[in-house]
Tab-separated table of C-alpha atoms in Angstrom:
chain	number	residue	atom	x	y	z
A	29	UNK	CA	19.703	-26.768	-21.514
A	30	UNK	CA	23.429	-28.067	-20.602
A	31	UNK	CA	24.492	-24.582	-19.015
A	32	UNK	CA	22.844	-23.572	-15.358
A	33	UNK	CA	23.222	-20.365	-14.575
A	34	UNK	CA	23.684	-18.831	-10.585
A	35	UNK	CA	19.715	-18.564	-10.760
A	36	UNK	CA	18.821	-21.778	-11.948
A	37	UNK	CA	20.998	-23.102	-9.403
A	38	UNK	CA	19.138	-21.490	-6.120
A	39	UNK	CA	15.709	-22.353	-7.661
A	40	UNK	CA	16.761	-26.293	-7.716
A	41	UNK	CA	18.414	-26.021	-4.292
A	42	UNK	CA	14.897	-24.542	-3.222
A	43	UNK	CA	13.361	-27.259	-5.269
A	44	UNK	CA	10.981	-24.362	-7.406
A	45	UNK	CA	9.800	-24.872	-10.845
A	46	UNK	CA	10.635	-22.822	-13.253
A	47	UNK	CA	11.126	-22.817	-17.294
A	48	UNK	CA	13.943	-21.979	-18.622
A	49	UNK	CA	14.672	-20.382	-21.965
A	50	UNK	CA	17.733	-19.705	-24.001
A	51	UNK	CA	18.488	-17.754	-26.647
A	52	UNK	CA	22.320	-17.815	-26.770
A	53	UNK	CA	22.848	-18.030	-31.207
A	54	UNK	CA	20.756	-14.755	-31.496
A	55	UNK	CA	21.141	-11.194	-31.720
A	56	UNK	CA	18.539	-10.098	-29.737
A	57	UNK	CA	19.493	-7.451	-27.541
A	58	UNK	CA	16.470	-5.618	-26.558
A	59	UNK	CA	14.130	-7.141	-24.186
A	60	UNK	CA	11.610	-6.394	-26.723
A	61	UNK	CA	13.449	-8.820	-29.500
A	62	UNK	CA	14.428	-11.620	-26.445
A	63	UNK	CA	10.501	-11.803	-26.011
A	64	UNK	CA	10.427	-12.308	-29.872
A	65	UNK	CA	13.459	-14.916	-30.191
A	66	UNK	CA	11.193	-16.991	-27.327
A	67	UNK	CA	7.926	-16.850	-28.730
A	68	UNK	CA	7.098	-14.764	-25.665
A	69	UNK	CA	4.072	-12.082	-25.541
A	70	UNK	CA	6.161	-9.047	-24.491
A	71	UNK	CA	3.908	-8.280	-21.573
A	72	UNK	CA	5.233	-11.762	-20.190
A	73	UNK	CA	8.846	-10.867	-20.340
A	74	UNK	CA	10.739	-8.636	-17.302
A	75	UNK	CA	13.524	-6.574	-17.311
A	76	UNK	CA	15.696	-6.019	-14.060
A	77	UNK	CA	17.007	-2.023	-13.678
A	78	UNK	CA	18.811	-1.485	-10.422
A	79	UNK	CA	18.602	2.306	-9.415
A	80	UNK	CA	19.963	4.029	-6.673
A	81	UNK	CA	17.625	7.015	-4.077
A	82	UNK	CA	19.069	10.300	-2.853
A	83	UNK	CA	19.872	8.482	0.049
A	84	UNK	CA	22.156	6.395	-1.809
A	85	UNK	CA	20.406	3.228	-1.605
A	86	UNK	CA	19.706	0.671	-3.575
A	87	UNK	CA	16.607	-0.791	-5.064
A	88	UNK	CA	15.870	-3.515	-8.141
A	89	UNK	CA	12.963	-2.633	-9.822
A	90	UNK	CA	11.748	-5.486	-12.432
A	91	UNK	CA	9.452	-4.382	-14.975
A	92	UNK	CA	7.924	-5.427	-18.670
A	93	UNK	CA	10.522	-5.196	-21.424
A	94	UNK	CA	8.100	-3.338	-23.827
A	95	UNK	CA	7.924	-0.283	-20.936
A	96	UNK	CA	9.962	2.009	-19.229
A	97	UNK	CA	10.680	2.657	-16.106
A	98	UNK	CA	9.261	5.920	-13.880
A	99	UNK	CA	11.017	7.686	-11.850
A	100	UNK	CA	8.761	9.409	-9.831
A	101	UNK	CA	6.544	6.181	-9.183
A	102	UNK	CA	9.238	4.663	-8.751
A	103	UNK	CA	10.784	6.615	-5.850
A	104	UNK	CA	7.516	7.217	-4.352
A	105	UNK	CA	7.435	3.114	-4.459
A	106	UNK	CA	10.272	2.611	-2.123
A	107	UNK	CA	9.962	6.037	0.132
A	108	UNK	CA	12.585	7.856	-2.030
A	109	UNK	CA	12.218	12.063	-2.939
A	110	UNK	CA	14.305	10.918	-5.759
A	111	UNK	CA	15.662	7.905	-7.634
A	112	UNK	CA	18.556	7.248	-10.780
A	113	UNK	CA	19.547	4.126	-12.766
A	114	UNK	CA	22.803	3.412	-11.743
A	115	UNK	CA	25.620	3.230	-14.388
A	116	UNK	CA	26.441	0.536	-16.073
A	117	UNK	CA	30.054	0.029	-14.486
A	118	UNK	CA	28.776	0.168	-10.800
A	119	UNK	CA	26.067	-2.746	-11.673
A	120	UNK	CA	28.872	-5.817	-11.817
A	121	UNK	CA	30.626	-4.445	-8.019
A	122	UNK	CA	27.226	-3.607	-6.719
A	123	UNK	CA	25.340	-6.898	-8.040
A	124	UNK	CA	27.435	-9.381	-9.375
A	125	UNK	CA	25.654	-8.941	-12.757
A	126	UNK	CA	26.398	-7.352	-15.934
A	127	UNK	CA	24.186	-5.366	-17.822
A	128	UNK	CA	21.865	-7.310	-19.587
A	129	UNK	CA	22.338	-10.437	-17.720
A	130	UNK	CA	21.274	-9.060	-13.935
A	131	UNK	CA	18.557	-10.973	-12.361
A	132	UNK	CA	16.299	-10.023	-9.013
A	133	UNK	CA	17.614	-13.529	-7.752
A	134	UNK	CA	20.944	-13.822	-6.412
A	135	UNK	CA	22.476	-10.674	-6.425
A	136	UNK	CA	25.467	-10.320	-3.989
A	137	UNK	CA	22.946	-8.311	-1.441
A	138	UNK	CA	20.120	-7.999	-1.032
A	139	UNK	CA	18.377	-4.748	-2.154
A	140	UNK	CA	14.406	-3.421	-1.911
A	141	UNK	CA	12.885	-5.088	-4.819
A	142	UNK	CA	9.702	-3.740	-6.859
A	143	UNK	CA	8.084	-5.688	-9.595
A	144	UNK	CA	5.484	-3.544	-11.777
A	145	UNK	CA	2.022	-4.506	-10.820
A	146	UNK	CA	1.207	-5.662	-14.046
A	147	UNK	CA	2.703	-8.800	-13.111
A	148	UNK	CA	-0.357	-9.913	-10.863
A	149	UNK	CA	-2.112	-10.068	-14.166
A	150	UNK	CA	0.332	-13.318	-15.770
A	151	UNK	CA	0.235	-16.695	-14.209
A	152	UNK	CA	4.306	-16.938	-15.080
A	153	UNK	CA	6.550	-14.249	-15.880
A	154	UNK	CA	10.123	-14.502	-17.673
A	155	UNK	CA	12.855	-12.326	-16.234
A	156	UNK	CA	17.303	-13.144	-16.598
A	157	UNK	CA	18.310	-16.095	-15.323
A	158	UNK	CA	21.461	-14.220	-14.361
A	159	UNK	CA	23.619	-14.149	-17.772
A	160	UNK	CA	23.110	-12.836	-21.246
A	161	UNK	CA	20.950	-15.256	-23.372
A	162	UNK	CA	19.415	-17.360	-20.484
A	163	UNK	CA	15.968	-16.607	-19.372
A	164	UNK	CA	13.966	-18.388	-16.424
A	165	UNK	CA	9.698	-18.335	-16.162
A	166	UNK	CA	8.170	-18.509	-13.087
A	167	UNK	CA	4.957	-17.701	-11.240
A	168	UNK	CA	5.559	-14.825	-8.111
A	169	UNK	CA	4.226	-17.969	-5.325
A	170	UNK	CA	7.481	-19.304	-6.040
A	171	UNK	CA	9.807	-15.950	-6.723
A	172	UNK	CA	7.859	-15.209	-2.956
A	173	UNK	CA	10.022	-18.395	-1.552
A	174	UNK	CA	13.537	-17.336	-3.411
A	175	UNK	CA	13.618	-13.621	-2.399
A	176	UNK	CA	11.381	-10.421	-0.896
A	177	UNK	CA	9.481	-8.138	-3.190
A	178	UNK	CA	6.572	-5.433	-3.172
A	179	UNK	CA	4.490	-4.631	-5.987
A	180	UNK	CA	3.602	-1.408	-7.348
A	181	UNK	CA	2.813	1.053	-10.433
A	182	UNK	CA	6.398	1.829	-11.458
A	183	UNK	CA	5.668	2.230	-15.442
């Protein structure tokens, strides 16, 4: 792959392995189709949602493509009565990313981030490498080293 992407470029720095996919010449939009383009199971592939609490914080939850997102778990997750996706115009000021291209690693702050517990299940999971059509895989040892999660049931 010729292109590195902000991701890619704090995993080297922090010397982590990782795979990295692309999938740039293909209309795959839904997470759902990206696992498809790759050859991925679907269970193996992450999305990143960035919602905001009541409070008006912030939190990145990252969770299989194939599911959705709950709001209740969710909230309860991170100590919330209450949680909302964000809109789509306030992710690229808030994060840095655009919609379908934001990734749990280098956003411009740093924000409470969830992964769906499924994820203890896969030795490697696939999530944005930070722009549409680029995809990194990784195992959550080395995600632990790049930035600060908790897991729970938030599907």
């Amino acid at each position: 792959m010729d292109e590195k992407t902000n991701v890619m470029r704090i995993l080297d720095k922090k010397k982590i392995k990782y795979n990295s996919y692309s999938y740039v010449d293909t209309d795959a939009i839904s997470g759902v189709e990206v696992a498809k383009v790759l050859g991925q199971d679907p269970k193996q592939v992450f999305k990143t949602l960035v919602t905001v609490g009541k409070s008006k914080n912030y939190y990145v939850f990252v969770i299989p493509v194939e599911k959705e997102l709950n709001l209740k778990k969710a909230a309860k997750s991170v100590g919330e009565k209450s949680i909302e996706m964000i809109k789509s115009k306030e992710l690229l000021p808030l994060t840095g990313y655009i919609h379908g291209g934001c990734s749990p690693i280098g956003m411009k702050k740093s924000f409470v981030t969830t992964i769906d517990i499924s994820v203890e299940k896969l030795e490697t999971f696939i999530f944005s490498a930070g722009k549409i059509g680029y995809q990194v895989e990784l195992s959550l040892d080395e995600l632990k080293k790049v930035i600060r999660f908790q897991l729970a049931d938030v599907v």
